[in-house]
Coordinates of C-alpha atoms and ligand atoms in Angstrom, one line a residue:
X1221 CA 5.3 26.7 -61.5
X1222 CA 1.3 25.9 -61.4
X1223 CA -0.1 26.6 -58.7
X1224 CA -1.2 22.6 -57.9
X1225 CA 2.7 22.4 -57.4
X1226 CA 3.0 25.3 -55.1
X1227 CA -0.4 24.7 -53.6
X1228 CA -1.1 28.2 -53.5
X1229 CA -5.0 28.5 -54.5
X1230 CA -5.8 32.4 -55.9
X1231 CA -4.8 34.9 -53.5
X1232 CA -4.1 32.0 -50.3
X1233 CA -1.1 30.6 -49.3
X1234 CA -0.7 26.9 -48.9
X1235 CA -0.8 26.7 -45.1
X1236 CA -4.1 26.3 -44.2
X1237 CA -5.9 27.3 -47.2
X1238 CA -9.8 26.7 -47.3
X1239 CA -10.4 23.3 -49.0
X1240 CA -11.5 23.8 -52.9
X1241 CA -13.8 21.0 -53.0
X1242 CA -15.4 22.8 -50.0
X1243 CA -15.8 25.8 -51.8
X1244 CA -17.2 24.0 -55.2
X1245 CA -19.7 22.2 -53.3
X1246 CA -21.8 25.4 -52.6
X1247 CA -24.3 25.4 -55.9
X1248 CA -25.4 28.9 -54.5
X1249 CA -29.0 27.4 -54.2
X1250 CA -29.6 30.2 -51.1
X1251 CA -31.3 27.6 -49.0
X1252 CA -28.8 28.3 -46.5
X1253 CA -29.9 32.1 -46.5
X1254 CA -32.8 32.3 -44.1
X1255 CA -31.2 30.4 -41.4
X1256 CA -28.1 33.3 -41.5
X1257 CA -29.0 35.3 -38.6
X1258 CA -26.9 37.6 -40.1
X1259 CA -28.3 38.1 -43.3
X1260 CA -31.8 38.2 -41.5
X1261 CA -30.6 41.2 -39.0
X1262 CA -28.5 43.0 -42.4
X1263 CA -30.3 41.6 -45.5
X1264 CA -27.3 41.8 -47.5
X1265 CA -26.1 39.0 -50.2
X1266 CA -22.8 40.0 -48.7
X1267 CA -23.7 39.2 -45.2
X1268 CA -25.2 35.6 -46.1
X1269 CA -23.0 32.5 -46.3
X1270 CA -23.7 32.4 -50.0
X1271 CA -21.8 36.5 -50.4
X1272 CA -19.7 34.9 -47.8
X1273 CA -18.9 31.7 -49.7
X1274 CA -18.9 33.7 -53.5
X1275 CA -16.2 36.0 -52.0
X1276 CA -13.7 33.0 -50.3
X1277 CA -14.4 30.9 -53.9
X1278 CA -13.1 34.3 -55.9
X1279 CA -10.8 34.7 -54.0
X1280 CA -9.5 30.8 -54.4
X1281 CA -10.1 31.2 -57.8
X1282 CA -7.5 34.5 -58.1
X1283 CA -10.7 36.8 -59.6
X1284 CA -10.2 38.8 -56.1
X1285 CA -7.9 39.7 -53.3
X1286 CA -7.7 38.6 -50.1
X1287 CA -9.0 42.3 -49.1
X1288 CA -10.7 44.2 -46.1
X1289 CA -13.6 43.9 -47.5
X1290 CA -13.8 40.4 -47.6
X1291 CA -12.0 40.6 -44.2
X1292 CA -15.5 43.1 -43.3
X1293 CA -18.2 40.3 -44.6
X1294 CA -16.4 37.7 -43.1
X1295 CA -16.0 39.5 -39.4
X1296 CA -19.6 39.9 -39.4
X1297 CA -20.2 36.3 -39.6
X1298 CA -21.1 35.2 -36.0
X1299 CA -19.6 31.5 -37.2
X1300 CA -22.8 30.3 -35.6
X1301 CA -22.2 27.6 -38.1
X1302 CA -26.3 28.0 -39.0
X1303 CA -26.0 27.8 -42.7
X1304 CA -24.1 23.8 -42.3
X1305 CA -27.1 22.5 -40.9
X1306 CA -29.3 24.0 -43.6
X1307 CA -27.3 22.9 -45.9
X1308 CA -27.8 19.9 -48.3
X1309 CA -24.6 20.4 -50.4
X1310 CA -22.4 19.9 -47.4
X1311 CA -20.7 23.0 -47.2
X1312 CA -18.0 22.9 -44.2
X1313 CA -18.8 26.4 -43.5
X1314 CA -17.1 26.5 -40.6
X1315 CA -13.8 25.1 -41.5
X1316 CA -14.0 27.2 -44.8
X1317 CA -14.6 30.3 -42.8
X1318 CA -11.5 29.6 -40.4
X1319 CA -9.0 28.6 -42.8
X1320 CA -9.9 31.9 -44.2
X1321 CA -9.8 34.2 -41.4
X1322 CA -6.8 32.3 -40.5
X1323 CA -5.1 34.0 -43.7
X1324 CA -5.9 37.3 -43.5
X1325 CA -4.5 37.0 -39.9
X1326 CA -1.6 36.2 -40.8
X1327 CA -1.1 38.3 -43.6
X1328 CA -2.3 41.4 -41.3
X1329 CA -5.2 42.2 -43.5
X1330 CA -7.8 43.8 -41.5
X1331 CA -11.1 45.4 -41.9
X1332 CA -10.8 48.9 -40.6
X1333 CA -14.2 48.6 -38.9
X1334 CA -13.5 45.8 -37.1
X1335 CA -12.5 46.6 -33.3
X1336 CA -9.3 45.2 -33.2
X1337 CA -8.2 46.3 -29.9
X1338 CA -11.3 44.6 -28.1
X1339 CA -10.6 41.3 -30.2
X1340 CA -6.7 41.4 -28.9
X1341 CA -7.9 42.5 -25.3
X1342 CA -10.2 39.4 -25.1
X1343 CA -7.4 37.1 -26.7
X1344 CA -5.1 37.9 -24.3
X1345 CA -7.3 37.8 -21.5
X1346 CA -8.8 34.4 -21.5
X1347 CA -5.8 32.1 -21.6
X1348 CA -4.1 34.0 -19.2
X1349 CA -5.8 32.9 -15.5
X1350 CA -3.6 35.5 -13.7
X1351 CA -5.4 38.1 -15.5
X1352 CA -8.1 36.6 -15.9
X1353 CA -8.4 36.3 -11.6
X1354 CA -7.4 39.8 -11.1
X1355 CA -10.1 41.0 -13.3
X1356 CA -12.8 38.6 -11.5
X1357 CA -11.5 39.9 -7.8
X1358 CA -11.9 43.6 -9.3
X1359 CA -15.2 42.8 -10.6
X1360 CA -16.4 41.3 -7.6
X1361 CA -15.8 44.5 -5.5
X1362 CA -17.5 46.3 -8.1
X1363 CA -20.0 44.4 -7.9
X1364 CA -20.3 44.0 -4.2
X1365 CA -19.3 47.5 -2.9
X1366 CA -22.7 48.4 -4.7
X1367 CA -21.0 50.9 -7.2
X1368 CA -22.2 48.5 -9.9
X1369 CA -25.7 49.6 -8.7
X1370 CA -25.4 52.8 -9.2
X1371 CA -23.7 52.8 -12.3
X1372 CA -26.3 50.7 -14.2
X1373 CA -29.1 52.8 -12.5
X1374 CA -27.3 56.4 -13.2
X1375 CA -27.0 54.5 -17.0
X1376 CA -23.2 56.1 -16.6
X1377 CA -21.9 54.0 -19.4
X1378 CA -24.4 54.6 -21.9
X1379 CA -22.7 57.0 -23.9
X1380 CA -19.8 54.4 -24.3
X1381 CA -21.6 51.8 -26.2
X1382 CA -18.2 49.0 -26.0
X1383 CA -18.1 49.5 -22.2
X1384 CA -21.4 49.3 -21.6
X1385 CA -22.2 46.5 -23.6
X1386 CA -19.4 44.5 -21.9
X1387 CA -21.0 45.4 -18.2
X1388 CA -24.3 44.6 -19.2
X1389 CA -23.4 41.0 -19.7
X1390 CA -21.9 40.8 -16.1
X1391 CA -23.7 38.1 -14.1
X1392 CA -23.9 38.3 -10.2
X1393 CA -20.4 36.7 -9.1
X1394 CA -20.5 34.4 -6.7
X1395 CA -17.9 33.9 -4.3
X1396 CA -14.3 32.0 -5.5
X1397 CA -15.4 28.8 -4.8
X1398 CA -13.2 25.7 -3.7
X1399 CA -11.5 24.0 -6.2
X1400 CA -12.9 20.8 -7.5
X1401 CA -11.3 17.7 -6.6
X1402 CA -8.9 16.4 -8.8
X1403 CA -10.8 12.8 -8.4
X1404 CA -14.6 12.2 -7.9
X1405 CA -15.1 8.3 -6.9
X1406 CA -18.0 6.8 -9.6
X1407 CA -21.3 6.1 -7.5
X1408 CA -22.8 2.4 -8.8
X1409 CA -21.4 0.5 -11.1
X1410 CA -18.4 2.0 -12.5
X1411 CA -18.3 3.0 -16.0
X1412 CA -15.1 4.9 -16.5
X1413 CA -12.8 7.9 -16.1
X1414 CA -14.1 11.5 -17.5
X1415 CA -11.6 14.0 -17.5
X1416 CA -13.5 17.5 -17.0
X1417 CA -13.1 20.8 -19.3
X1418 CA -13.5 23.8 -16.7
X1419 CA -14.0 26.2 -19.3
X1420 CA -12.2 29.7 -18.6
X1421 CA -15.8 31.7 -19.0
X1422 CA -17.6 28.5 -16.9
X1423 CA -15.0 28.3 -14.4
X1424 CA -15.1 32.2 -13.6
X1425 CA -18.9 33.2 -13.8
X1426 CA -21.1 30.0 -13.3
X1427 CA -19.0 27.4 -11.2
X1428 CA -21.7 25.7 -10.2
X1429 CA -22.0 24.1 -13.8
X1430 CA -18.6 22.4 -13.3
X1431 CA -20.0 21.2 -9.7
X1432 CA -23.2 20.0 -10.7
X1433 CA -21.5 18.2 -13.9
X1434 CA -19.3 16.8 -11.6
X1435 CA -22.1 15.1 -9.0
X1436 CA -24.3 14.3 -12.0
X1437 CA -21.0 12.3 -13.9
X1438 CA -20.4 10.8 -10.6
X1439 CA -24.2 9.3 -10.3
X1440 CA -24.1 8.1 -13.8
X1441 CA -21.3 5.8 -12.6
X1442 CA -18.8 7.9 -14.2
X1443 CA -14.9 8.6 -12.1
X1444 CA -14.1 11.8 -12.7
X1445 CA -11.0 13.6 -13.0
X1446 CA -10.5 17.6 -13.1
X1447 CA -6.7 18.6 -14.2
X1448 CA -6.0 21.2 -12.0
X1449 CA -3.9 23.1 -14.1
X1450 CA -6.3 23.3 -17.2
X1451 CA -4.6 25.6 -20.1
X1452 CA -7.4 27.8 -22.0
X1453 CA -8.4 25.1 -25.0
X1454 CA -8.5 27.8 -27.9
X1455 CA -11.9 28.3 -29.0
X1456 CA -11.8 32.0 -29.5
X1457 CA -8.6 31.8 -31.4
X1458 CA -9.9 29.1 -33.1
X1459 CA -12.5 31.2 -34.3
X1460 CA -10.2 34.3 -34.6
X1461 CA -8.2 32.5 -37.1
X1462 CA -5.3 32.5 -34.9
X1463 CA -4.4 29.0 -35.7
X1464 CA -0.8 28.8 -34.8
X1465 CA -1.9 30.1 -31.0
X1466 CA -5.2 27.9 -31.2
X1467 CA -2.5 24.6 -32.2
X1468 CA 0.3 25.7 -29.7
X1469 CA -3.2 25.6 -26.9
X1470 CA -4.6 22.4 -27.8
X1471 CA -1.1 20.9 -27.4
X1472 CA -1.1 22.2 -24.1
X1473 CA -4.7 21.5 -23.1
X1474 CA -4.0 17.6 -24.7
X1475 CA -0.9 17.6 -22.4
X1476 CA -2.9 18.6 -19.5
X1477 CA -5.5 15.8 -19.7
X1478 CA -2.9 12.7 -20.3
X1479 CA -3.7 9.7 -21.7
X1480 CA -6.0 8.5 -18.8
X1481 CA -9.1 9.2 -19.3
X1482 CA -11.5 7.4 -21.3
X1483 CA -14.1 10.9 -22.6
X1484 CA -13.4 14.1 -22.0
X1485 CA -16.7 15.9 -21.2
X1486 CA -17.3 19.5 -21.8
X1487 CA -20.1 21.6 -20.7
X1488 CA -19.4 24.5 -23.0
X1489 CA -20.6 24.2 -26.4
X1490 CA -17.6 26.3 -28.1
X1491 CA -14.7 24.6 -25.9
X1492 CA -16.5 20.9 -26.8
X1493 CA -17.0 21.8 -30.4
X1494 CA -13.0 23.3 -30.4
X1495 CA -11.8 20.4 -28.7
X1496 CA -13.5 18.0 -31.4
X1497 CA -11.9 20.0 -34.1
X1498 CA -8.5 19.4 -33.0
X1499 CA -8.1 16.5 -35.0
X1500 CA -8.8 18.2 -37.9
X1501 CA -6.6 21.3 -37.7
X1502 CA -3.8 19.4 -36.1
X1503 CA -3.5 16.8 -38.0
X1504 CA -1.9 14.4 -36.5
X1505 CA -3.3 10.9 -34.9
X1506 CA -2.6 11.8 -31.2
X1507 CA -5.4 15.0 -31.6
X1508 CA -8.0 13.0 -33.7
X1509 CA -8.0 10.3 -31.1
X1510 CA -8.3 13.2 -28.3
X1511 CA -11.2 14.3 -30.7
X1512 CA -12.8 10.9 -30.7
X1513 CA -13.2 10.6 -26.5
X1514 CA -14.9 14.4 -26.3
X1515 CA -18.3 14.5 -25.6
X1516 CA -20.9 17.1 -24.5
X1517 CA -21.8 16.4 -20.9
X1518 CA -25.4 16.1 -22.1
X1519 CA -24.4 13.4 -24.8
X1520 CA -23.0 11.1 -21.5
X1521 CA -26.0 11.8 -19.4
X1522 CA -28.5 10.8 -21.7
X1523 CA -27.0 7.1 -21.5
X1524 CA -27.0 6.7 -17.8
X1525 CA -30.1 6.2 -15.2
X1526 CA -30.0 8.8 -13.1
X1527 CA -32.5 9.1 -9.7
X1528 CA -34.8 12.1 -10.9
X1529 CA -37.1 13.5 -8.0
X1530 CA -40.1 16.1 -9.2
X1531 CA -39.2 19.6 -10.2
X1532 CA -42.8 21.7 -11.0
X1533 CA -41.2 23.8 -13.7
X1534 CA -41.8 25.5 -17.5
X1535 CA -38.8 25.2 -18.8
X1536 CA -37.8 26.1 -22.5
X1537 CA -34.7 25.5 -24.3
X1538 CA -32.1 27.5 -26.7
X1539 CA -29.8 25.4 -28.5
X1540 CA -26.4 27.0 -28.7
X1541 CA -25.1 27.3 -31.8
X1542 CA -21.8 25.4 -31.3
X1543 CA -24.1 22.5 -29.5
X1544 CA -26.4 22.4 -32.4
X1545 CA -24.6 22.9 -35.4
X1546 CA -20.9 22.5 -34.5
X1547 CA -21.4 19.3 -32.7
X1548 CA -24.8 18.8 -34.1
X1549 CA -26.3 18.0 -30.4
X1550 CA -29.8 18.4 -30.3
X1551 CA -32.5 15.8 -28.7
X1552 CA -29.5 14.7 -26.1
X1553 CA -30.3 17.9 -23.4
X1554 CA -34.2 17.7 -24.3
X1555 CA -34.2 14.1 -23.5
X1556 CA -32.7 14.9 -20.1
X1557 CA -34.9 17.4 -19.1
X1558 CA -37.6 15.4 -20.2
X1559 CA -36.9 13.1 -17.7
X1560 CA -37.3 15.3 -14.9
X1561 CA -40.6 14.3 -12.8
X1562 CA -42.8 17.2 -13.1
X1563 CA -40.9 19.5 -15.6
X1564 CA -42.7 20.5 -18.8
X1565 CA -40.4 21.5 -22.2
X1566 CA -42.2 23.7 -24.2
X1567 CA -40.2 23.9 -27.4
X1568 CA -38.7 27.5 -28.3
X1569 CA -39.6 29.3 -31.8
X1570 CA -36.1 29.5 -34.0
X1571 CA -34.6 27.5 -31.0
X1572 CA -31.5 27.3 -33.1
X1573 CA -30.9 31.0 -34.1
X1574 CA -27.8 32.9 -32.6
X1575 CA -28.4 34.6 -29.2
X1576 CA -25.8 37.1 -30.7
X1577 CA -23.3 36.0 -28.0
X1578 CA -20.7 34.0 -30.5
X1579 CA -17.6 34.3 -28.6
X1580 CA -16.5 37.6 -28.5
X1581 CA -18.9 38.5 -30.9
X1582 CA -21.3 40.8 -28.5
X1583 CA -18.2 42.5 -27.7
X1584 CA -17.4 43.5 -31.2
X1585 CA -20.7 44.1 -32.9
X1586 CA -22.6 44.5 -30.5
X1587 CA -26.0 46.3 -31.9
X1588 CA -26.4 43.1 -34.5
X1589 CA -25.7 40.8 -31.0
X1590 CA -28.6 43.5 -29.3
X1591 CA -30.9 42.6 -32.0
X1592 CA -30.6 39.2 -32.2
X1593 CA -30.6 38.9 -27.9
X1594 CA -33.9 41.0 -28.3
X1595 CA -35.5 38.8 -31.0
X1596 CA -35.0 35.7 -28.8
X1597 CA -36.1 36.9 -26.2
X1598 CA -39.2 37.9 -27.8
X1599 CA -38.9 34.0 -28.5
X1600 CA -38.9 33.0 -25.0
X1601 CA -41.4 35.3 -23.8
X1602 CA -43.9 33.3 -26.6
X1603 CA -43.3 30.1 -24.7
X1604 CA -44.4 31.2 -21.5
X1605 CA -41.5 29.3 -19.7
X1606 CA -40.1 30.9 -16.5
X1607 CA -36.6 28.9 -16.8
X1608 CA -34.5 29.2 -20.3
X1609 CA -31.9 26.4 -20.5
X1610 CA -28.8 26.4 -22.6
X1611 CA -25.5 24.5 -22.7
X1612 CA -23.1 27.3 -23.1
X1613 CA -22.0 30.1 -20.3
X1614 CA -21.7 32.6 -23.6
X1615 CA -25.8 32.2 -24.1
X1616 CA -26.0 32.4 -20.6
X1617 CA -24.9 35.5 -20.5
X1618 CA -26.0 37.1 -23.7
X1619 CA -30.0 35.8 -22.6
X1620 CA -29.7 37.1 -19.3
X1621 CA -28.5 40.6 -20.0
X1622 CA -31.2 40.9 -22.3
X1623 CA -33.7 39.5 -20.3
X1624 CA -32.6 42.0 -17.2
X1625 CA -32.3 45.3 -19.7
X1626 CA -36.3 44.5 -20.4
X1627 CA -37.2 43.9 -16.5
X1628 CA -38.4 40.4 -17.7
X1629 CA -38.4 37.8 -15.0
X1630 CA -36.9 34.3 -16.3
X1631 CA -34.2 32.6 -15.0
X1632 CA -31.8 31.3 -17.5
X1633 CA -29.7 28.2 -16.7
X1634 CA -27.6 25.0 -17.8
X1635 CA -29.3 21.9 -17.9
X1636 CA -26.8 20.1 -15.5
X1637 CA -28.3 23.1 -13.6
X1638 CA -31.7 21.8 -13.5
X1639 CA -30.6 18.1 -13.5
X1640 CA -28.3 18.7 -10.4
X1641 CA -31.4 20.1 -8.7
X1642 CA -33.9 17.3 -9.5
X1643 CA -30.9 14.7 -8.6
X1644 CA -31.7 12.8 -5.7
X1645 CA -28.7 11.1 -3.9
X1646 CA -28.6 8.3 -1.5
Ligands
SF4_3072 S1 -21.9 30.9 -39.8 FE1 -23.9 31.8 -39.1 S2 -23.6 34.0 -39.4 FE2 -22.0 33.0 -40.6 S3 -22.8 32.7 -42.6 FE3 -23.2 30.8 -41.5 S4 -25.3 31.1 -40.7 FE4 -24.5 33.2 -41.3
SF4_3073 S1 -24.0 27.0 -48.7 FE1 -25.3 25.2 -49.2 S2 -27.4 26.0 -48.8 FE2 -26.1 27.8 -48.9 S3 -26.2 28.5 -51.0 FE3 -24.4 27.1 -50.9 S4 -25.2 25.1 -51.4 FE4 -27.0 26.4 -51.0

């Protein structure tokens, strides 16, 4: 039997196998190639989305294996998503690089170098809350018992480079705060019903940002609506290639939002950009018409009058990668903060390269994710700014470690952050 009839292509299977014409459309024209933060940091062919691209086509095309050394090249891909903007062939990186992880997952092929048992750690953790609450209540005693103190100033995790990099990016905890209510009356002339993504990382470590997005939704005219019992919505496994787990969580999360709302607004790059791609890995009409009504919070705001007061700030601003490239969001926060009496933008050099946080990515590589948090930062220190705004808690974190392990004094922030502060209520 050919293998059109069996729709195997090379060495994938037919569930979920990277898309041909995907594949051909890359005319290995390297264009793509200095935009790779990867291939910038390594400066390997390999490590570029053109290696990375050569090595899925041969292995479509049967000249290879799906092998660990693919499975290597590809896991060193941040899926930052850098080399589809740069583009001008079209190349669904992203989707090609997904489908292809997906594979190897399931087939068990692994890179030896890759830290697996972080990878399942993290992949456990986040759609679980239970966990996920009893590691925040331990954290916060380490945190506030002071022993944090002395274990970053002793430098007692140093020698364990993992640990240490996974401490480093702990941001000061604030208390559990209350839940948010489950409906927010519009202020002004009604516009709608939002249904609110908490984000598992957002809802955890910076709160706030679902609090402010709530009171700035509201003043735009917007009801909101905040499920209570929000499932995880899959990004990482997404991104892992786990795409049976990543489908059986966007089920759920779809469940959990109903047929109610007219957007769903995120404030997390990766969970906005995830929830966008359900349609397409689901395939089914009910998820592509989820897709349709999910929108960054920024990408609401910008259409709405909200009352700005003056806020005396330098402000700078990183795009994350899943804003900017997965959901191709750009001028939509700039505009906002450019409407803020009194705060000045000054634009950020290679605003749109990784911060090396990609998911999990610190986690598992995290020297490459050191040296691409220190070249941004070297970024941010050119502007001058003293407040770094970014739509996603991941940069958040990634920026701020870096910018606390070099004693530099910037505060790093959301927009809704800055927005929420500027907002002046009746
Ligand atoms: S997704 Fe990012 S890291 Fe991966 S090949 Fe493209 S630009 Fe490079
Ligand atoms: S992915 Fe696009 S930019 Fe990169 S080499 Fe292929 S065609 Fe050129």
């Amino acid at each position: 039997m050919s293998e059109a009839a069996t729709g195997r292509l090379g060495a994938f299977d037919a569930t979920d196998a990277p898309s041909m014409d995907g594949l051909r459309a890359c005319v290995h024209c390297g264009i793509c190639l200095p935009q790779c933060p990867t291939y910038r940091v390594l400066g390997e062919e390999m490590d570029s989305p053109r290696g990375r691209l050569y090595l899925m086509r041969a292995a479509a095309e049967g000249r290879t294996g799906l092998t660990p050394t693919l499975a290597h090249h590809l896991d060193l891909c941040l899926g930052c998503r850098a080399c589809e903007t740069a583009c001008p062939s079209g190349v669904p990186f992203g989707q090609l690089l997904e489908a292809t992880r997906g594979q190897l997952e399931r087939r068990g092929i692994r890179a030896p170098e890759t830290d697996r048992a972080t990878l399942d750690f993290a992949l456990n953790l986040f759609p679980n809350p239970g966990r996920l609450g009893s590691l925040l209540g331990m954290l916060r005693l380490y945190q506030w018992s002071g022993m944090q103190a002395v274990v970053r100033g002793l430098g007692l995790l140093t020698p364990f480079k993992k640990l240490h990099a996974m401490e480093a990016l702990l941001p000061p905890l604030p208390r559990a705060p209350a839940p948010l209510p489950e409906l927010t009356l519009a202020r002004g002339r009604r516009r709608g019903r939002a249904g609110l993504l908490l984000g598992c990382v957002q809802r955890y470590f910076y709160p706030g940002v679902n609090a402010d997005t709530v009171r700035l939704l509201s003043a735009a005219g917007w009801e909101v609506v905040v499920p209570r019992e929000q499932p995880c919505c899959g990004a990482l496994h997404l991104h892992a290639g786990r795409l049976d787990d990543f489908r059986g969580m966007a089920r759920r999360f779809m469940a959990a939002f109903g047929d109610d709302v007219d957007l769903v607004v995120a404030n997390a790059a990766g969970c906005g950009s995830a929830l966008k791609a359900y349609g397409h890995w689901l395939r089914e009409p009910e998820a592509e018409a989820f897709s349709a009504t999910v929108r960054d919070v920024s990408e609401v705001l910008v259409d709405s009058e909200l009352p700005l007061g003056e806020l005396r700030e330098t402000v700078t601003y990183h795009d994350a990668c899943h804003l900017a490239h997965g959901q191709k969001v750009r001028s939509q926060p700039r505009e906002l903060l450019k409407r803020i009496p009194g705060l000045v933008l000054v634009e950020l050099g290679d605003s749109d390269l990784c911060c090396g946080s990609a998911g999990v990515y610190n986690l598992l590589e995290p020297d490459i994710a050191q040296e691409l948090a220190r070249r941004k930062v070297e970024r941010i220190r050119e502007t001058g700014a003293r407040i770094v705004a970014t739509g996603n808690p991941g940069c958040l974190m990634q920026i701020a470690q870096q910018c606390r392990a070099e004693g530099f004094a910037v505060e790093v922030v959301h927009p809704v952050s800055l927005l929420a502060r500027a907002l002046r209520e009746p």
